[in-house]
Short mmCIF file of C-alpha atoms and ligand atoms in Angstrom, two decimals:
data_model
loop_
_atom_site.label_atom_id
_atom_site.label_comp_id
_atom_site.label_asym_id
_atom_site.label_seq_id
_atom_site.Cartn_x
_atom_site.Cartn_y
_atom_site.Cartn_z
CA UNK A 214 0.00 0.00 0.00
CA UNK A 215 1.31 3.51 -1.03
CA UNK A 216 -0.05 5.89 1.65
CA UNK A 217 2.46 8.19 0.58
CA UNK A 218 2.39 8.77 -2.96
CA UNK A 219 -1.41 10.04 -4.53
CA UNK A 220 -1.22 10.78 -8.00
CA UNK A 221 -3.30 13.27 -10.22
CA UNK A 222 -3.68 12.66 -14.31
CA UNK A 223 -4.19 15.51 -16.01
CA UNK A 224 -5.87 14.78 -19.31
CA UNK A 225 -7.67 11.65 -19.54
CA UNK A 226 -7.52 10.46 -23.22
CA UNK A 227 -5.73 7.79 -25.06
CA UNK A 228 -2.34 8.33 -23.26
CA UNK A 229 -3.95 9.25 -19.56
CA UNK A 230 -6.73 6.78 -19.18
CA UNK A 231 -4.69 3.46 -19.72
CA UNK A 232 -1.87 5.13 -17.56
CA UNK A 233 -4.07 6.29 -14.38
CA UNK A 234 -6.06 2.93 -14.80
CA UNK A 235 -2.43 1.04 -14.76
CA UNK A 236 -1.58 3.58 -11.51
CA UNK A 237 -4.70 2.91 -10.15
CA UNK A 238 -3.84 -0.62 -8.98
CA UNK A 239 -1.54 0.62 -6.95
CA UNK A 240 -1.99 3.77 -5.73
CA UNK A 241 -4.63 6.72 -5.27
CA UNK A 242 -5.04 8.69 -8.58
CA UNK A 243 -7.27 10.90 -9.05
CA UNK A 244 -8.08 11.40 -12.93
CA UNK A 245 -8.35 15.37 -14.44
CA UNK A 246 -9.97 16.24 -17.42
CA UNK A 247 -11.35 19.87 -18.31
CA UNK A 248 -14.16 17.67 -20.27
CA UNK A 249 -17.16 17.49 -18.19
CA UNK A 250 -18.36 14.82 -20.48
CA UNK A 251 -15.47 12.86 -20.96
CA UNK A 252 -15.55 12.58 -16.33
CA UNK A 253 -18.95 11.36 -16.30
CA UNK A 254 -18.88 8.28 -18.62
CA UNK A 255 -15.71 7.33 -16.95
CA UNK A 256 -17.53 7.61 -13.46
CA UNK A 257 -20.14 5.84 -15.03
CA UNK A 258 -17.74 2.72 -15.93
CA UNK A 259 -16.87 3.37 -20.13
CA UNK A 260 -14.02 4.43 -22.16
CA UNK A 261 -15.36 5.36 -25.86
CA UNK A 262 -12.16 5.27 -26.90
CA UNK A 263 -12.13 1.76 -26.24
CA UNK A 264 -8.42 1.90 -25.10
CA UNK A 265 -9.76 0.22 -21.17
CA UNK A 266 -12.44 -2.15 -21.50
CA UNK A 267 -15.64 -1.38 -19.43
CA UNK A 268 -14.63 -4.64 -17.03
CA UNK A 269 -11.27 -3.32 -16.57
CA UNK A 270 -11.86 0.48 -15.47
CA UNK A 271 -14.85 -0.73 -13.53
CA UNK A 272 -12.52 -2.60 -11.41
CA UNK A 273 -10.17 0.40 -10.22
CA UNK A 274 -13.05 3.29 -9.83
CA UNK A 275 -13.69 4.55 -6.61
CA UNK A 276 -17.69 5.67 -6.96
CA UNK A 277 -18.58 9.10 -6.00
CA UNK A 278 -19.80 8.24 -2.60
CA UNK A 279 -17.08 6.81 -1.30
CA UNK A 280 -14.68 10.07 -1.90
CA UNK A 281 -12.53 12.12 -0.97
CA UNK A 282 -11.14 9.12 0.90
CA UNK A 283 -11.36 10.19 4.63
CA UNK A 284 -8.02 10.06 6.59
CA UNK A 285 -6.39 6.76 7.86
CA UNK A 286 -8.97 4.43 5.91
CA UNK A 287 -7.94 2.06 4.64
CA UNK A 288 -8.57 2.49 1.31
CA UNK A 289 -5.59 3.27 -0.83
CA UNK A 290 -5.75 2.41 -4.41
CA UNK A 291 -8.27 3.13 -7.24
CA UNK A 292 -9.30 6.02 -9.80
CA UNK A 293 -11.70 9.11 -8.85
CA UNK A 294 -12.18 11.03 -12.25
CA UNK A 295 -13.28 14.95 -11.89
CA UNK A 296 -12.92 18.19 -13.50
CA UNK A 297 -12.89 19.67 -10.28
CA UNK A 298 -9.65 21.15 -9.06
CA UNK A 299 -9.95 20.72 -5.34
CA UNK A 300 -9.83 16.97 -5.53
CA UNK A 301 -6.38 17.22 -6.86
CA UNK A 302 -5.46 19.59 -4.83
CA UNK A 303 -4.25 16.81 -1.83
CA UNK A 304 -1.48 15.30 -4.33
CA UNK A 305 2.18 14.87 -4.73
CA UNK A 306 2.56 13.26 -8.23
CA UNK A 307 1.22 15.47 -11.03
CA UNK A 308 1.28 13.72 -14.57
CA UNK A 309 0.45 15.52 -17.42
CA UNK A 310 -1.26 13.46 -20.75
CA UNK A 311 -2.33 16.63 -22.32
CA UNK A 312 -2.50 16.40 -26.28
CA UNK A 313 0.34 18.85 -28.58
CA UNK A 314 -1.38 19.24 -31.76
CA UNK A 315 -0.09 21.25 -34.78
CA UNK A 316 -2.12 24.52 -35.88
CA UNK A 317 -3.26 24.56 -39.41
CA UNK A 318 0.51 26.08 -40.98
CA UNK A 319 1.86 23.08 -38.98
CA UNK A 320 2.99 25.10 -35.66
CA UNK A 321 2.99 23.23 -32.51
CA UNK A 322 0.43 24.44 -30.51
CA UNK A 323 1.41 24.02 -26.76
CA UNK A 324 -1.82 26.01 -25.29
CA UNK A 325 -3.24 22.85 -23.69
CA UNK A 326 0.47 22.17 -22.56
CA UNK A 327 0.77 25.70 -20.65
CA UNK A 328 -2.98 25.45 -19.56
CA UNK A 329 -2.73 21.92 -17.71
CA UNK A 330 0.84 23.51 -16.22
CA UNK A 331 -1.59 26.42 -15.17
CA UNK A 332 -3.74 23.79 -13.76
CA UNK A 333 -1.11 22.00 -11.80
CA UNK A 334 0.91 25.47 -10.39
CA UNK A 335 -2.58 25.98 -8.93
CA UNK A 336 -1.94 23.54 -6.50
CA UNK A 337 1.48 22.69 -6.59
CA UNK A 338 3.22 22.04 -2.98
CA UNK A 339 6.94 21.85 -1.86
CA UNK A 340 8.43 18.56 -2.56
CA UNK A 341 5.73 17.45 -5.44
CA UNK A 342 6.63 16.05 -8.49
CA UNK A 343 5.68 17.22 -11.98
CA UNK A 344 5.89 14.39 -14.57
CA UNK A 345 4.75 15.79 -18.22
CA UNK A 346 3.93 12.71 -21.04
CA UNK A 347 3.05 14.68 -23.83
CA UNK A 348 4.83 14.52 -26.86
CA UNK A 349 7.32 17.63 -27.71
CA UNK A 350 10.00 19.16 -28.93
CA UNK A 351 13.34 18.75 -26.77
CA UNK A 352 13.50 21.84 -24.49
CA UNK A 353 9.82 22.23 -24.12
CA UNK A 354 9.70 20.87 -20.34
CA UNK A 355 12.13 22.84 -18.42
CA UNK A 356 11.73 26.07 -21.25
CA UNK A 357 8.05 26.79 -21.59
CA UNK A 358 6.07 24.78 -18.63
CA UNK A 359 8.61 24.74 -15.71
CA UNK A 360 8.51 28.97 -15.38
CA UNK A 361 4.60 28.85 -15.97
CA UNK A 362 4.56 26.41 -12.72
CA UNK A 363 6.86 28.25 -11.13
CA UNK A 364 5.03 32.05 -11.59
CA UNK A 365 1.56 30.60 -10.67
CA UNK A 366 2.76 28.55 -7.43
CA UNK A 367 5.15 31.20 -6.58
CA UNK A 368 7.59 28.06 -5.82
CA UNK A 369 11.38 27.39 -7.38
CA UNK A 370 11.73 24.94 -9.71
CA UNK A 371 14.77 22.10 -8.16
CA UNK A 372 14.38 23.58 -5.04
CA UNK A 373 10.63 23.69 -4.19
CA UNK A 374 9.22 21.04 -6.63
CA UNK A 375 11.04 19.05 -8.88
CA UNK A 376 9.97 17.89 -12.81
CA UNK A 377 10.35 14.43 -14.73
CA UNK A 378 9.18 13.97 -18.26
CA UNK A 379 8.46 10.24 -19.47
CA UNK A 380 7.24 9.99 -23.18
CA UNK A 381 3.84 7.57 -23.84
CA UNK A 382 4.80 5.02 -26.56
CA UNK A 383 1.37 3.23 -26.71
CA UNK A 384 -0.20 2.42 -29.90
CA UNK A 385 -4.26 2.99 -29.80
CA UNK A 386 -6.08 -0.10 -30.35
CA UNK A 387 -3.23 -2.26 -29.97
CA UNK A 388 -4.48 -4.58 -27.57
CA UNK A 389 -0.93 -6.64 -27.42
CA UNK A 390 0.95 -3.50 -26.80
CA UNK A 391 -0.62 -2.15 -23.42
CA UNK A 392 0.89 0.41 -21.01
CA UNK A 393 2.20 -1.68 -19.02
CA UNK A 394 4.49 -4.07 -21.21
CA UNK A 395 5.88 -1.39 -23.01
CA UNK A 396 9.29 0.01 -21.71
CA UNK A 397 9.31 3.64 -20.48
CA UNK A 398 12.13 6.16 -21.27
CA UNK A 399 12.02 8.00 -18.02
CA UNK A 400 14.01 11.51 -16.67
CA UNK A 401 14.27 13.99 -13.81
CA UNK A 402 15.29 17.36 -13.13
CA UNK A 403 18.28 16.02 -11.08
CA UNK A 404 19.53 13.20 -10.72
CA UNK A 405 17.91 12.12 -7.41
CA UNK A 406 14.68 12.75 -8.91
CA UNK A 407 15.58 11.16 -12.13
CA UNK A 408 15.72 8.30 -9.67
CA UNK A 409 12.89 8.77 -7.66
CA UNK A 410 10.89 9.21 -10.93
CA UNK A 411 12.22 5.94 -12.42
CA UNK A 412 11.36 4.00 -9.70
CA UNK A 413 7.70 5.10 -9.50
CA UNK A 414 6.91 4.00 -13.20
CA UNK A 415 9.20 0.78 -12.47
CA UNK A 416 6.86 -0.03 -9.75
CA UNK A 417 3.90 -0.40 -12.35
CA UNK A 418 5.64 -0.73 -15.73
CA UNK A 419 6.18 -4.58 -15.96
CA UNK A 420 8.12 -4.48 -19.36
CA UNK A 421 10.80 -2.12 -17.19
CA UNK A 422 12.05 1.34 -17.71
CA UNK A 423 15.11 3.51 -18.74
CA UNK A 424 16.47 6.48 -17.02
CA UNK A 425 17.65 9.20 -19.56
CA UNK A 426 20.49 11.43 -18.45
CA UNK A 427 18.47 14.17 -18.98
CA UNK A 428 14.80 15.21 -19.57
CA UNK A 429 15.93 16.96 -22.87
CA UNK A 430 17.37 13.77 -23.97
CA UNK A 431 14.28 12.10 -22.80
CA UNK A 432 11.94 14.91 -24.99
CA UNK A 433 14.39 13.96 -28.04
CA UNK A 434 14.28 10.02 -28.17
CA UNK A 435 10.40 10.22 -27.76
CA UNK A 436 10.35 12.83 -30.88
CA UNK A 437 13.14 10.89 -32.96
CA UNK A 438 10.68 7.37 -32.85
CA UNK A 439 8.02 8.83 -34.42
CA UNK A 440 10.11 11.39 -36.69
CA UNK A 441 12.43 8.19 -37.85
CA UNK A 442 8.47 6.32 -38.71
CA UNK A 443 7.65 8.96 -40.71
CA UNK A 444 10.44 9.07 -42.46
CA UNK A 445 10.77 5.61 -43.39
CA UNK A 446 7.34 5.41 -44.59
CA UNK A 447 7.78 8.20 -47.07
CA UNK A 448 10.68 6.81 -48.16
CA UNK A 449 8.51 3.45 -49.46
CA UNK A 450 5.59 5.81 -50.48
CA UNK A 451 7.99 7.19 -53.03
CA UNK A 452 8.98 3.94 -53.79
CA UNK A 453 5.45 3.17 -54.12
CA UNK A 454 5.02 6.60 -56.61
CA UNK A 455 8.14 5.42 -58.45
CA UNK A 456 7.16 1.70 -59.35
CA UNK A 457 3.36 2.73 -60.07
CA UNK A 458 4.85 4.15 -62.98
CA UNK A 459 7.38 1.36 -64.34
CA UNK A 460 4.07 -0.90 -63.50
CA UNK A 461 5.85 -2.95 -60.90
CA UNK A 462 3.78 -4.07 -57.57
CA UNK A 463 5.39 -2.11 -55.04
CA UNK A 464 4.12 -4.78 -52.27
CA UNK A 465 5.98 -7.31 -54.23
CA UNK A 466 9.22 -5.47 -54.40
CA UNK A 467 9.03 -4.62 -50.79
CA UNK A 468 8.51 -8.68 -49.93
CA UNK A 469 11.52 -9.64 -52.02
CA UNK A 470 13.59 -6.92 -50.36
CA UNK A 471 11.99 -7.83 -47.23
CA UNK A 472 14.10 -11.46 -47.65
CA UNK A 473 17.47 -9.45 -46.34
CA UNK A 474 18.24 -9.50 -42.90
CA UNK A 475 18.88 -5.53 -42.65
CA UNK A 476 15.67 -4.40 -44.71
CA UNK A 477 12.96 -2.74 -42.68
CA UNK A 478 9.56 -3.34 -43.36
CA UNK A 479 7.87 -0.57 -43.80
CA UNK A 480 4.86 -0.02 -45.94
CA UNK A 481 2.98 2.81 -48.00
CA UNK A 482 -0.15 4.52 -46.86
CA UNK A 483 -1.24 7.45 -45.76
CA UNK A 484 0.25 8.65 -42.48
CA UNK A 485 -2.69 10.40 -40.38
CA UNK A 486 -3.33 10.50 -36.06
CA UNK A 487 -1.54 12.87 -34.01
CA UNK A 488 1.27 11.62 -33.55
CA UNK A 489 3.72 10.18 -36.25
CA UNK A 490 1.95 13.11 -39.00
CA UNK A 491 2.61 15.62 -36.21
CA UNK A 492 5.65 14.85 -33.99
CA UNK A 493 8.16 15.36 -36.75
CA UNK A 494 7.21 18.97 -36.74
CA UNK A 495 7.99 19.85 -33.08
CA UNK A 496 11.54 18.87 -34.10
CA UNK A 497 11.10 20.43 -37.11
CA UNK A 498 9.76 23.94 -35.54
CA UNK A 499 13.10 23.60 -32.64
CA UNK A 500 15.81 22.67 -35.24
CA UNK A 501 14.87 25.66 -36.97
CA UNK A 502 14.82 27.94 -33.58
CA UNK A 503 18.38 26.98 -33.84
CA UNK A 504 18.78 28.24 -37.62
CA UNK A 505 18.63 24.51 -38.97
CA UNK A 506 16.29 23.65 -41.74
CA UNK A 507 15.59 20.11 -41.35
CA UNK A 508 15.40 19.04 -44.77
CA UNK A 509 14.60 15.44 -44.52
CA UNK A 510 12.17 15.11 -41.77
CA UNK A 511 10.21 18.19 -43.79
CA UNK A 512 10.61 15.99 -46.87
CA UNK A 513 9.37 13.23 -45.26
CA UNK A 514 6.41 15.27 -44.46
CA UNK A 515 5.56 16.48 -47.74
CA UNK A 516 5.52 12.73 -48.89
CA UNK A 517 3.23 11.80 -46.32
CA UNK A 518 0.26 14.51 -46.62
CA UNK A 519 0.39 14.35 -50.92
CA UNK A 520 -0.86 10.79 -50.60
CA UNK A 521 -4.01 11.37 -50.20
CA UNK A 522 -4.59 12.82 -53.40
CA UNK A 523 -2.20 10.69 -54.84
CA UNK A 524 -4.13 7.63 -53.74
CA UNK A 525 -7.45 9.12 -55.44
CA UNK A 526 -5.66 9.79 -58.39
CA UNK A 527 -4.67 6.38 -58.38
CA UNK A 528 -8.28 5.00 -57.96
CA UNK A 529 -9.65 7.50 -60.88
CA UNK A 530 -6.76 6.36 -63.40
CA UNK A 531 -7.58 2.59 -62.67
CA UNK A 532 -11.26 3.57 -63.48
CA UNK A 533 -10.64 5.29 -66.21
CA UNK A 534 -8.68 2.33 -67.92
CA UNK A 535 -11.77 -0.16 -66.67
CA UNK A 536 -14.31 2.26 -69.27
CA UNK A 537 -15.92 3.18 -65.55
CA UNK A 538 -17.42 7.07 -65.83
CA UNK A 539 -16.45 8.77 -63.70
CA UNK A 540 -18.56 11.75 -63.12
CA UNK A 541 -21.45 10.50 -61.23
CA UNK A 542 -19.46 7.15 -59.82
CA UNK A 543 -20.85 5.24 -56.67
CA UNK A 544 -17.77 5.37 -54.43
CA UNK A 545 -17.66 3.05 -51.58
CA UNK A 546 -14.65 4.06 -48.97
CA UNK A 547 -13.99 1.12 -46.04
CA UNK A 548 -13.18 3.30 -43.02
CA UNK A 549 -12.25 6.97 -42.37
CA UNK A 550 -10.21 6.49 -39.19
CA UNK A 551 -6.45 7.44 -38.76
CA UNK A 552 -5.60 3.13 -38.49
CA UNK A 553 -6.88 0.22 -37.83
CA UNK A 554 -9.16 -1.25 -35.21
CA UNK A 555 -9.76 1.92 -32.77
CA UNK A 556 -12.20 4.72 -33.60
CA UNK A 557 -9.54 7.26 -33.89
CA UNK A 558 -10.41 9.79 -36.34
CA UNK A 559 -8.37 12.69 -35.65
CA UNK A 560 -6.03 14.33 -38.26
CA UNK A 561 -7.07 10.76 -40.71
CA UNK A 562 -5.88 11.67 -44.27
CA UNK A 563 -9.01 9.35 -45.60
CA UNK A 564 -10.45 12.58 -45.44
CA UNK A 565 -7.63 13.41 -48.38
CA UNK A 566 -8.47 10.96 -50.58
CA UNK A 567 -12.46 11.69 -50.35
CA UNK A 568 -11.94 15.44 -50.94
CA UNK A 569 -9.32 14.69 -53.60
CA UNK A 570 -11.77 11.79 -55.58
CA UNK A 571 -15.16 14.32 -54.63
CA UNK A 572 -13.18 16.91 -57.32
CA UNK A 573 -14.08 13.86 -60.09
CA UNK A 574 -17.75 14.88 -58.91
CA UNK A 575 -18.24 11.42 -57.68
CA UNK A 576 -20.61 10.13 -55.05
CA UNK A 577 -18.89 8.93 -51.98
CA UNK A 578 -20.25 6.20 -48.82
CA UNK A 579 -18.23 5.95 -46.02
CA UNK A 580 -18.48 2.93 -43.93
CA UNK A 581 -16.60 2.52 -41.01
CA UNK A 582 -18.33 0.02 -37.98
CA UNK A 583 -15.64 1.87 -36.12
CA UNK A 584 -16.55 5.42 -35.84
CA UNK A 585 -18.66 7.37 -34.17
CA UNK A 586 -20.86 8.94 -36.98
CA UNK A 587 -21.62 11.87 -35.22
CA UNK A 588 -17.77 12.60 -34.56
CA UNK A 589 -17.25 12.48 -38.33
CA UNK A 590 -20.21 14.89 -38.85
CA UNK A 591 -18.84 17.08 -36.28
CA UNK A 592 -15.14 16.69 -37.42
CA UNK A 593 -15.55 16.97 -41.02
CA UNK A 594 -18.85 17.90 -42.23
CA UNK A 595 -18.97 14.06 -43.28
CA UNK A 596 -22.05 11.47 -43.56
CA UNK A 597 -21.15 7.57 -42.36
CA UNK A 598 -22.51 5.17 -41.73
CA UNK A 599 -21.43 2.09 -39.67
CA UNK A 600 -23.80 -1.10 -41.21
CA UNK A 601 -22.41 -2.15 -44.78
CA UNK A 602 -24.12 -1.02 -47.42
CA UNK A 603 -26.32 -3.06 -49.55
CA UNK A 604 -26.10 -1.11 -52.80
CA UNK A 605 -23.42 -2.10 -55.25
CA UNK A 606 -20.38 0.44 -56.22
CA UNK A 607 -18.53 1.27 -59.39
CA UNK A 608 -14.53 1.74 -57.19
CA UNK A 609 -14.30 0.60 -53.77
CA UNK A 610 -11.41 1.97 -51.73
CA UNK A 611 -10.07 -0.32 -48.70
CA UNK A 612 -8.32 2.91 -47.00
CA UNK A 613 -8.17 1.52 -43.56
CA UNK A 614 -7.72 -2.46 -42.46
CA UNK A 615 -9.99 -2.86 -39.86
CA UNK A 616 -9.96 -6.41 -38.99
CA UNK A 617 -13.44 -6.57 -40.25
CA UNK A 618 -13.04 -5.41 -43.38
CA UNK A 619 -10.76 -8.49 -44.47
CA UNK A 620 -13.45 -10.79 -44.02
CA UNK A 621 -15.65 -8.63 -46.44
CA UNK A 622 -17.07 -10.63 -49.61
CA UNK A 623 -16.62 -7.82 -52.02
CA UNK A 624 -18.80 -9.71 -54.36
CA UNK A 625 -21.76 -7.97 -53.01
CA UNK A 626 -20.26 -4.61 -52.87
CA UNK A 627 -19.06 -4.11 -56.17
CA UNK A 628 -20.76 -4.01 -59.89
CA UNK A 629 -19.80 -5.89 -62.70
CA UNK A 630 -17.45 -3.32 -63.98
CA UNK A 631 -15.49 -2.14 -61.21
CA UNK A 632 -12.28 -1.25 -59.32
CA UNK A 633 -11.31 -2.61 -55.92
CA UNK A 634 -8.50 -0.35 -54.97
CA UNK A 635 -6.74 -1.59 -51.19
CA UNK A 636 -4.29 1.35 -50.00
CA UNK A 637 -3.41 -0.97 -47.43
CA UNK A 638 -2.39 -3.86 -49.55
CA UNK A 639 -3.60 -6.28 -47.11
CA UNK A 640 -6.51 -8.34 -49.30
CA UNK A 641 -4.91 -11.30 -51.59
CA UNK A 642 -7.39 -11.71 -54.31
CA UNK A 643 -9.36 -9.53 -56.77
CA UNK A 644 -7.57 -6.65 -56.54
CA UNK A 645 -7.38 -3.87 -59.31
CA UNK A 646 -4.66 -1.45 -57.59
CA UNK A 647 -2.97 -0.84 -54.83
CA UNK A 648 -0.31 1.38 -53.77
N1 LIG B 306 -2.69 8.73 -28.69
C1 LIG B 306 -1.51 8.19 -28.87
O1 LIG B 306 -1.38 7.20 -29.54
C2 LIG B 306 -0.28 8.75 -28.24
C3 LIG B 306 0.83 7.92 -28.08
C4 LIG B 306 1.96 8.44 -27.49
C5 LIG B 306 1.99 9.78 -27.09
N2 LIG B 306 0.89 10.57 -27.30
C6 LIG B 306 0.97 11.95 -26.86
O2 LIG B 306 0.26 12.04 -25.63
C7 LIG B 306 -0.40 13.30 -25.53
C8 LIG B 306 -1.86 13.10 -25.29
O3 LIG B 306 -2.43 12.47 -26.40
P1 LIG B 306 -3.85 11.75 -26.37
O4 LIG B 306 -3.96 10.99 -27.63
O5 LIG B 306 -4.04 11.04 -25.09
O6 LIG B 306 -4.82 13.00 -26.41
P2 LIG B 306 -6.40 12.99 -26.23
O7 LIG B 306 -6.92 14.10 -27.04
O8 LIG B 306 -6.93 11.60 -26.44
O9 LIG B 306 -6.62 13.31 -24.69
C9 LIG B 306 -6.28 14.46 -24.10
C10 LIG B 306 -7.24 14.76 -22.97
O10 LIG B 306 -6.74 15.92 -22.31
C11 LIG B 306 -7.85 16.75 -21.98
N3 LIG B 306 -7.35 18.10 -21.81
C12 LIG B 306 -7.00 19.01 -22.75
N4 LIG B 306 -6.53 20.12 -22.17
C13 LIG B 306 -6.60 19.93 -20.83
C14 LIG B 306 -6.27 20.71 -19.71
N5 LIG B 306 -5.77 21.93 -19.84
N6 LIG B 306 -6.48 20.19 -18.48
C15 LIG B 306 -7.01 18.95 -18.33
N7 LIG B 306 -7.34 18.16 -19.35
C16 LIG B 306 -7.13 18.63 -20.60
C17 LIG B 306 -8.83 16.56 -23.12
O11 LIG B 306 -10.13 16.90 -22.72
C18 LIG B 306 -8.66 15.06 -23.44
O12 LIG B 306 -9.58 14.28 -22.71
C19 LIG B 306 -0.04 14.06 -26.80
O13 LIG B 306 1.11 14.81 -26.59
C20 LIG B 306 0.28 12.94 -27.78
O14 LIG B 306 1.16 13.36 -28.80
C21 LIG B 306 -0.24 10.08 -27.85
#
């Protein structure tokens, strides 16, 4: 039991939920979110992000009436979720699973960053511990949040209260990959705490964790993963661009590469989510700070968003040579979220490739059993719908690969004429393009 150590989660999304559920078993953690909403169906026992089961977070909450958790009882673990700053006011671990998000020229935007640090120097106390998750550019910690929790606590940083920053690597709707078995890069703002900070994800993190020398270092490795992703899949989406035009099947090439021992395998597709399309431009925005134009990571970026329209193009040239019209086309497109198997549809560059193919003046259907229709409505002004169609379609476009979607028998989907295009290159038969 942990009497000691209580625990507030600031931001309780995709990163914060499976981390103050993982906490939870352990220790007292409250969960903070500035979304009303978002606190009540977690009180109530669901995650619609799907990243905790119902079962799972039902097992950790502590229900309304049984908190705060008086003195001396003997209660000491489980998860309290408000939006209520007094009930995290009692803490001495503050970690912060706020998103970073790019504005629309591609700027970080670290408002809910400095907002949550706001938050947090509300009701900081000597000797807490400030441990920030969200991804950034190296520098952001101790640069931008660290005098923000310092001016609204009136406390000094290293001397008062101390800072750790320990990048999220999860995955969403990897259900192999969980919090827990994943090792965690971890940091302090000295040594000791460096220590101190290790130890406390070491005593939930099963797969084990690794203390940086430095919370810069720790900003950079976390930035470098996702930069060094994107990178490498632009590199075999211009592979993909390159052999679509000698006629070769890019998929094929990559397999027979794939036989060496040193070839990565990476695939083409379109890079969407907020993290590996937006990570590479914190670096991006810092290198340049320092007069440095990063011209491969920026590349790499450019690759990644033109896909979208490349992959329509694609879709409306194998038409084309099929005698399909194409003003007027039935378009079927098989899910609109960022990947596969989590409802996820932030920043997706599906979105691309219907804007690009509703230029042709075709008629699109989205169906994704995924999504939350009224999310895509919201986000993008976009009809779904989440039971498969029964009418029959002159191009369908596999854009995501749901699970569900490779047990589809396209037979019924399609017309006589027409184009089954998979971006994903994951179905083995039937196929009239892929990337
Ligand atoms: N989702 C991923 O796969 C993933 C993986 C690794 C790292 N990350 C990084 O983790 C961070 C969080 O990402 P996410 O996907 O969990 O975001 P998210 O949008 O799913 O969740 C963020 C939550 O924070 C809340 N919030 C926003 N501002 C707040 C504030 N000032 N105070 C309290 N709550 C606030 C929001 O209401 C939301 O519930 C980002 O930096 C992201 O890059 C994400």
């Amino acid at each position: 039991m942990n009497k000691e150590i209580k625990i507030a989660i600031i931001g309780l999304g995709y990163v914060g939920l499976p981390l103050a559920r993982l906490f939870a078993t352990k220790y007292t953690v409250v969960g903070f979110d500035i979304n009303k909403a978002r606190i009540s169906e977690l009180m109530s026992g669901t995650d619609t992000t799907l990243e905790v089961s119902d079962e799972v977070l039902q097992a950790v909450l502590i229900p309304n009436t049984q908190y705060p958790i008086p003195n001396g009882d003997s209660l000491t673990t489980g998860l309290y979720c408000s939006s209520n700053l007094h009930d995290i006011s009692d803490c001495n671990y503050y970690i912060i699973t706020v998103p970073t998000p790019v504005d629309k020229k591609n700027r970080p935007v670290l408002t809910p960053l400095l907002k949550a640090s706001e938050t947090v120097g509300a009701v900081l106390k000597k000797g807490d511990i400030v441990i920030y998750e969200s991804t950034v550019y190296p520098g952001a910690t101790e640069e931008d949040c660290v005098p923000v929790l310092e001016s609204v606590s009136g406390l000094k940083y290293n001397k008062d209260f101390y800072v750790g920053y320990s990048p999220e690597r999860i995955n969403p709707g990897d259900k192999e990959h969980t919090v827990e078995k994943i090792l965690k890069v971890t940091s302090g703002s000295t040594p000791e705490v460096g220590e101190k900070v290790n130890d406390f994800y070491k005593s939930v993190i099963t797969a084990g964790t690794y203390l940086a020398p430095t919370i810069k270092v720790a900003e950079a490795a976390k930035v470098i993963e996702n930069s060094q992703r994107d990178i490498n899949i632009a590199f075999v989406n211009e592979l993909a661009k390159i052999f679509n035009l000698m006629d070769i099947n890019t998929n094929d090439v990559l397999e027979a590469a794939g036989t060496k021992w040193n070839f990565l395998p990476f695939k083409p597709g379109l890079v969407g989510g907020h993290c590996i399309g937006v990570d590479p431009y914190y670096l991006a925005q810092k290198a340049q700070e320092y007069g440095y134009n990063p011209e491969i990571i920026l590349a790499g970026r450019r690759m990644n968003d033109s896909m979208g329209e490349y992959v329509a193009s694609q879709v409306i040239k194998t038409m084309i040579k099929k005698d399909i019209k194409i003003k007027d086309a039935e378009i079927l497109i098989l899910g609109i979220t960022f990947k596969e198997n989590c409802p996820d549809v932030r920043n997706t560059k599906v979105v691309d490739v219907i804007a690009a193919l509703k230029e042709y003046n075709t008629n699109i259907t989205i169906y994704d059993p995924w999504v939350n229709t009224d999310e895509v409505k919201q986000e993008y002004g976009l009809d779904s719908v989440k039971e498969i169609p029964k009418d029959k379609f002159d191009a369908v476009v596999l854009a995501v690969a749901h699970d569900k979607f490779k047990e589809l028998d396209f037979k019924y989907l399609r017309k006589d004429n027409s184009v089954i295009y998979d971006v994903k290159g994951v179905l083995n038969e039937g196929i009239d393009g892929n990337l």
